Amino acid sequence: MQAPSDQPAIDALMQRFFDAFDNREGVAADEAGLVELFTEKAVIARHVDGKCDLYSPREFAQPRIALLSSGELTHFHEWEESSTTKIVGDIATRASRYAKSGQLRRRDYRGRGTKFFQLAKILGAWRIVSLVWTDDTDSCTRDIDMTTDAETHS
């Protein structure tokens, strides 16, 4: 049985996740704040072009925070457009449709995609155990690879 506060707590966790990718109005990117949303051994997977790239929370956060802080990606934010959450006791899943918008190297950049989160309530707090995502190829303009200057989805 879920506690009455579980859905709002999960909603708040997801809001913090998406807020981590907002550098509008001079908001500073916070790597530690992003990493702390995950369990220590969380797995993050990006599916693109028929392959799956795997990251630890720190491997996921570092290049994204660097890009948000570098001045190459400005006026950027991601937000949840819709979501479905299923909670069973102290575990949950969240399916999110999201959008993103900003300027990459002074050119408009926008996209949409799907993220699936697996969550666990640990010591009374909800944390991300795993995340897998893919960008919609028909609505996503390509952006820089988070580890090189090659073009790929993020």
Backbone as JSON, one array per atom type, in Angstrom:
{
  "sequence": "MQAPSDQPAIDALMQRFFDAFDNREGVAADEAGLVELFTEKAVIARHVDGKCDLYSPREFAQPRIALLSSGELTHFHEWEESSTTKIVGDIATRASRYAKSGQLRRRDYRGRGTKFFQLAKILGAWRIVSLVWTDDTDSCTRDIDMTTDAETHS",
  "N": [[0.85, -1.19, 0.0], [0.57, 2.17, -0.84], [1.9, 5.14, 0.64], [0.12, 8.16, 1.41], [1.7, 10.35, 0.75], [3.44, 9.55, -1.22], [3.04, 9.88, -4.1], [3.13, 12.78, -4.46], [5.77, 13.12, -3.51], [7.28, 11.66, -5.37], [6.61, 13.11, -7.67], [7.88, 15.52, -7.01], [10.56, 14.68, -6.96], [10.91, 14.04, -9.68], [10.48, 16.58, -10.78], [12.71, 17.92, -9.74], [14.68, 16.48, -11.12], [14.21, 17.19, -13.87], [14.5, 19.96, -13.61], [17.21, 20.15, -13.21], [18.3, 20.41, -15.68], [18.17, 23.03, -16.61], [19.18, 26.07, -17.66], [18.32, 28.61, -17.96], [18.01, 32.16, -17.53], [20.41, 32.51, -16.15], [20.69, 30.42, -14.32], [22.66, 28.25, -12.46], [24.22, 25.21, -13.33], [24.11, 22.14, -11.51], [26.0, 19.66, -10.63], [26.36, 17.87, -8.41], [23.86, 18.05, -7.22], [22.26, 16.87, -9.18], [23.34, 14.25, -9.35], [22.76, 13.27, -6.79], [20.1, 12.59, -6.92], [19.93, 10.03, -7.76], [20.41, 6.53, -6.94], [23.47, 5.17, -5.64], [24.5, 3.14, -7.32], [23.0, 3.31, -9.58], [21.72, 2.79, -12.91], [21.98, 4.27, -16.03], [20.64, 4.59, -19.2], [20.96, 5.33, -22.59], [19.21, 5.13, -25.51], [19.9, 5.01, -28.85], [19.97, 5.19, -32.35], [19.88, 2.36, -32.72], [21.59, 1.36, -30.8], [22.73, 1.05, -27.38], [23.8, 3.15, -24.92], [25.48, 3.07, -21.84], [25.56, 4.5, -18.56], [26.95, 5.57, -15.44], [25.59, 7.38, -12.6], [27.31, 9.66, -12.22], [28.84, 9.64, -14.59], [26.82, 10.19, -16.39], [25.96, 12.72, -15.52], [28.22, 14.53, -15.55], [29.17, 15.35, -18.29], [26.85, 16.59, -19.23], [26.28, 18.62, -17.39], [28.6, 20.08, -17.79], [28.2, 20.93, -20.45], [25.9, 22.5, -20.13], [27.0, 24.51, -18.63], [28.97, 25.62, -20.16], [28.37, 27.61, -22.03], [27.83, 26.96, -24.62], [25.35, 25.73, -24.91], [22.51, 27.39, -24.4], [19.84, 29.17, -22.71], [18.36, 26.94, -22.11], [16.11, 24.3, -21.33], [14.46, 21.42, -19.96], [11.37, 19.69, -19.78], [8.65, 17.91, -18.33], [6.06, 16.67, -20.24], [3.95, 14.92, -20.03], [3.02, 12.22, -17.86], [3.07, 8.94, -16.37], [2.68, 7.22, -13.43], [3.38, 4.36, -11.55], [2.98, 2.9, -8.48], [4.11, 0.61, -6.14], [4.17, -0.3, -3.03], [7.32, 0.31, -1.83], [8.54, 0.72, -4.27], [8.58, 2.02, -7.62], [7.49, 2.97, -10.93], [8.01, 5.28, -13.57], [6.78, 6.68, -16.42], [7.67, 9.01, -18.73], [6.87, 11.59, -20.94], [8.74, 13.98, -22.54], [9.94, 17.28, -23.25], [12.34, 19.49, -24.77], [14.2, 22.51, -25.02], [16.14, 25.15, -26.37], [19.12, 27.04, -27.11], [21.63, 25.95, -29.13], [24.88, 26.47, -29.69], [24.16, 29.01, -30.61], [22.02, 28.47, -32.27], [18.61, 27.56, -32.77], [17.38, 24.93, -30.81], [15.61, 22.03, -30.23], [13.53, 19.38, -28.97], [11.87, 16.22, -28.41], [10.97, 13.41, -26.37], [11.07, 10.18, -24.76], [11.21, 9.03, -21.44], [11.94, 6.49, -19.16], [11.68, 5.74, -15.83], [12.89, 3.94, -13.03], [12.17, 3.63, -9.68], [12.99, 3.81, -6.18], [12.08, 3.74, -2.77], [14.1, 4.7, -0.32], [15.24, 4.59, 2.89], [13.16, 6.32, 3.53], [13.16, 8.21, 1.46], [12.55, 8.94, -1.95], [14.37, 7.71, -4.71], [16.18, 7.6, -7.84], [16.63, 4.61, -9.46], [17.07, 3.47, -11.91], [17.28, 4.68, -15.27], [16.11, 5.0, -18.51], [16.25, 6.3, -21.77], [15.02, 7.75, -24.84], [15.26, 9.88, -27.62], [12.79, 11.38, -29.72], [13.14, 10.73, -33.04], [11.99, 12.03, -35.17], [11.32, 14.53, -34.26], [13.45, 15.67, -33.07], [16.12, 17.8, -33.14], [19.47, 17.3, -33.93], [22.03, 17.16, -31.45], [25.11, 17.95, -29.72], [27.28, 15.25, -28.98], [27.66, 14.07, -25.71], [30.18, 13.45, -24.87], [32.03, 13.92, -26.83], [32.72, 16.0, -29.7], [31.21, 15.02, -31.73], [28.2, 14.64, -33.67], [25.11, 13.64, -32.29], [22.25, 12.1, -30.65], [20.98, 13.3, -27.49]],
  "CA": [[0.0, 0.0, 0.0], [1.38, 3.38, -0.91], [1.61, 6.21, 1.57], [-0.5, 9.28, 0.7], [2.7, 11.33, 0.32], [4.35, 9.0, -2.21], [2.91, 10.52, -5.42], [3.75, 14.11, -4.45], [7.22, 13.01, -3.33], [7.83, 11.24, -6.66], [6.47, 14.27, -8.56], [8.92, 16.47, -6.63], [11.82, 14.11, -7.44], [10.95, 14.21, -11.13], [10.65, 18.01, -11.04], [14.13, 18.21, -9.48], [15.45, 15.91, -12.22], [14.08, 18.04, -15.06], [15.06, 21.28, -13.28], [18.68, 20.08, -13.29], [18.68, 20.71, -17.06], [17.64, 24.36, -16.88], [20.17, 27.12, -17.45], [17.73, 29.9, -18.31], [18.13, 33.25, -16.56], [21.64, 32.41, -15.37], [20.68, 29.34, -13.33], [23.9, 27.47, -12.53], [24.06, 23.76, -13.33], [24.56, 21.57, -10.24], [26.29, 18.24, -10.82], [26.1, 17.12, -7.18], [22.41, 18.0, -7.05], [21.73, 15.89, -10.12], [23.81, 12.91, -8.97], [22.12, 12.83, -5.56], [18.76, 12.09, -7.2], [20.1, 8.62, -8.11], [21.14, 5.66, -6.02], [24.89, 5.14, -5.99], [24.78, 2.19, -8.4], [21.96, 3.44, -10.61], [22.13, 2.59, -14.29], [21.32, 5.18, -16.95], [20.83, 4.08, -20.56], [20.46, 6.13, -23.7], [19.03, 4.3, -26.7], [19.94, 5.84, -30.04], [20.5, 4.57, -33.57], [20.0, 0.91, -32.59], [22.52, 0.93, -29.76], [22.41, 1.5, -26.03], [24.95, 3.64, -24.16], [25.23, 2.96, -20.41], [26.26, 5.47, -17.74], [26.72, 5.7, -13.99], [25.05, 8.73, -12.39], [28.34, 10.68, -12.43], [29.15, 9.65, -16.03], [25.68, 10.84, -17.02], [25.86, 14.12, -15.11], [29.38, 15.39, -15.83], [29.19, 16.05, -19.58], [25.65, 17.41, -19.39], [26.49, 19.82, -16.59], [29.65, 20.84, -18.49], [27.58, 21.56, -21.61], [25.0, 23.54, -19.64], [27.82, 25.56, -18.03], [30.01, 26.07, -21.09], [27.94, 28.7, -22.89], [27.43, 26.43, -25.94], [23.91, 25.45, -24.84], [21.96, 28.47, -23.58], [18.38, 29.31, -22.66], [17.92, 25.55, -22.24], [15.39, 23.6, -20.27], [13.66, 20.23, -20.26], [10.19, 19.61, -18.93], [7.76, 16.78, -18.52], [4.79, 17.03, -20.87], [2.96, 14.01, -19.45], [3.65, 11.1, -17.15], [2.27, 7.92, -15.7], [3.44, 6.65, -12.32], [2.82, 3.19, -10.88], [3.65, 2.72, -7.2], [3.81, -0.61, -5.4], [4.98, -0.26, -1.82], [8.48, 1.21, -1.88], [9.11, 0.79, -5.62], [7.69, 2.7, -8.55], [7.96, 3.27, -12.29], [7.47, 6.52, -14.11], [6.96, 6.88, -17.86], [7.58, 10.45, -18.96], [7.08, 12.24, -22.24], [9.37, 15.23, -22.2], [10.37, 18.17, -24.33], [13.5, 20.29, -24.42], [14.32, 23.65, -25.91], [17.2, 26.09, -26.04], [19.96, 27.42, -28.24], [22.9, 25.22, -29.17], [25.8, 27.24, -30.55], [23.39, 30.14, -31.13], [20.96, 28.01, -33.17], [17.5, 26.95, -32.05], [17.48, 23.49, -30.56], [14.43, 21.53, -29.5], [13.26, 17.98, -29.2], [10.95, 15.52, -27.51], [11.36, 12.03, -26.21], [10.45, 9.37, -23.71], [12.1, 8.55, -20.38], [11.37, 5.54, -18.22], [12.41, 5.74, -14.57], [12.57, 2.99, -11.96], [12.42, 4.37, -8.45], [12.88, 3.06, -4.93], [12.04, 4.55, -1.56], [15.21, 4.23, 0.51], [15.3, 5.39, 4.12], [12.11, 7.33, 3.5], [13.27, 9.15, 0.35], [12.51, 8.35, -3.29], [15.59, 7.91, -5.5], [16.16, 6.97, -9.15], [17.44, 3.39, -9.51], [17.47, 3.36, -13.31], [16.66, 5.58, -16.23], [16.4, 4.74, -19.92], [15.53, 7.28, -22.58], [15.27, 7.91, -26.27], [14.66, 11.07, -28.22], [12.02, 11.15, -30.94], [14.01, 11.1, -34.15], [11.3, 12.91, -36.11], [11.13, 15.88, -33.72], [14.65, 16.09, -32.36], [17.28, 18.25, -33.88], [20.64, 16.64, -33.34], [22.91, 18.02, -30.68], [26.44, 17.38, -29.59], [27.51, 14.1, -28.12], [28.06, 14.6, -24.41], [31.56, 13.1, -24.57], [32.88, 14.41, -27.92], [32.03, 16.98, -30.54], [30.44, 14.34, -32.78], [26.76, 14.89, -33.56], [24.3, 12.48, -31.9], [21.16, 12.46, -29.74], [21.34, 13.36, -26.06]],
  "C": [[0.88, 1.24, 0.0], [0.93, 4.4, 0.13], [1.0, 7.38, 0.78], [0.52, 10.28, 0.15], [3.6, 10.81, -0.8], [4.24, 9.68, -3.58], [3.47, 11.93, -5.42], [5.27, 14.06, -4.28], [7.89, 12.58, -4.64], [7.73, 12.4, -7.66], [7.57, 15.29, -8.27], [10.3, 15.99, -7.09], [11.96, 14.31, -8.94], [11.12, 15.68, -11.51], [12.11, 18.42, -10.81], [15.01, 17.67, -10.6], [15.39, 16.84, -13.43], [14.63, 19.45, -14.82], [16.58, 21.3, -13.37], [19.18, 20.45, -14.68], [18.12, 22.06, -17.49], [18.73, 25.39, -16.61], [19.64, 28.49, -17.89], [17.97, 30.9, -17.18], [19.32, 33.07, -15.62], [21.66, 31.34, -14.29], [21.93, 28.48, -13.53], [23.58, 25.97, -12.47], [24.72, 23.18, -12.08], [24.76, 20.07, -10.39], [25.94, 17.42, -9.57], [24.6, 16.99, -6.93], [21.75, 17.0, -7.96], [22.09, 14.48, -9.68], [23.07, 12.4, -7.73], [20.68, 12.35, -5.75], [18.76, 10.59, -7.46], [20.67, 7.83, -6.94], [22.58, 5.56, -6.52], [25.19, 4.26, -7.2], [23.7, 2.21, -9.47], [22.56, 3.25, -12.0], [21.3, 3.53, -15.16], [21.65, 4.7, -18.36], [20.2, 5.03, -21.56], [20.38, 5.22, -24.91], [18.96, 5.22, -27.9], [20.56, 5.06, -31.19], [20.78, 3.08, -33.41], [21.01, 0.44, -31.57], [22.15, 1.58, -28.44], [23.71, 1.89, -25.33], [24.59, 3.63, -22.68], [26.12, 3.92, -19.63], [26.0, 5.21, -16.26], [26.12, 7.1, -13.79], [26.09, 9.83, -12.66], [28.71, 10.78, -13.91], [28.05, 10.34, -16.83], [25.71, 12.34, -16.76], [26.99, 14.99, -15.64], [29.33, 16.08, -17.2], [27.97, 16.94, -19.8], [25.78, 18.71, -18.61], [27.55, 20.7, -17.26], [29.05, 21.59, -19.69], [26.67, 22.71, -21.18], [25.78, 24.74, -19.09], [28.77, 26.23, -19.01], [29.65, 27.3, -21.92], [27.55, 28.23, -24.29], [25.93, 26.18, -26.01], [23.3, 26.46, -23.87], [20.44, 28.47, -23.66], [17.72, 27.93, -22.72], [17.09, 25.12, -21.04], [14.68, 22.38, -20.84], [12.47, 20.25, -19.33], [9.38, 18.38, -19.31], [6.46, 17.29, -19.15], [3.65, 16.17, -20.33], [3.71, 12.88, -18.76], [2.61, 10.15, -16.6], [3.17, 7.29, -14.65], [2.68, 5.46, -11.76], [3.65, 2.95, -9.63], [3.16, 1.44, -6.56], [4.73, -0.62, -4.18], [6.09, 0.78, -1.96], [9.21, 1.19, -3.22], [8.08, 1.44, -6.55], [8.33, 2.77, -9.93], [7.31, 4.58, -12.72], [7.8, 6.56, -15.59], [6.71, 8.35, -18.12], [7.75, 10.77, -20.44], [7.64, 13.61, -21.89], [9.7, 16.01, -23.46], [11.57, 18.96, -23.82], [13.64, 21.38, -25.46], [15.46, 24.54, -25.43], [17.91, 26.53, -27.3], [21.3, 26.71, -28.11], [23.79, 25.93, -30.19], [25.05, 28.32, -31.34], [22.31, 29.74, -32.15], [19.86, 27.36, -32.35], [17.67, 25.45, -31.97], [16.24, 23.09, -29.78], [14.25, 20.05, -29.83], [12.25, 17.45, -28.2], [11.44, 14.09, -27.39], [10.6, 11.37, -25.09], [11.53, 8.93, -22.73], [11.3, 7.6, -19.51], [12.27, 5.5, -16.99], [11.95, 4.56, -13.72], [13.04, 3.65, -10.68], [12.31, 3.44, -7.25], [12.87, 4.06, -3.77], [13.05, 3.95, -0.59], [15.34, 5.17, 1.7], [14.35, 6.58, 4.07], [12.15, 8.31, 2.35], [13.27, 8.41, -0.98], [13.76, 8.72, -4.05], [15.42, 7.18, -6.83], [17.14, 5.8, -9.14], [17.92, 3.15, -10.93], [16.67, 4.33, -14.15], [17.08, 5.11, -17.62], [15.61, 5.76, -20.72], [15.93, 7.2, -24.04], [14.6, 9.19, -26.71], [13.86, 10.66, -29.44], [12.88, 11.6, -32.11], [13.32, 12.05, -35.12], [11.13, 14.33, -35.56], [12.38, 16.42, -33.07], [15.7, 16.57, -33.34], [18.49, 17.65, -33.19], [21.47, 17.64, -32.55], [24.23, 17.32, -30.45], [26.44, 16.19, -28.66], [28.07, 14.63, -26.81], [29.5, 14.23, -24.06], [32.53, 13.57, -25.65], [32.15, 15.5, -28.66], [31.27, 16.34, -31.68], [28.96, 14.63, -32.6], [26.03, 13.58, -33.28], [23.17, 12.96, -31.02], [21.67, 12.54, -28.32], [20.2, 12.88, -25.21]]
}
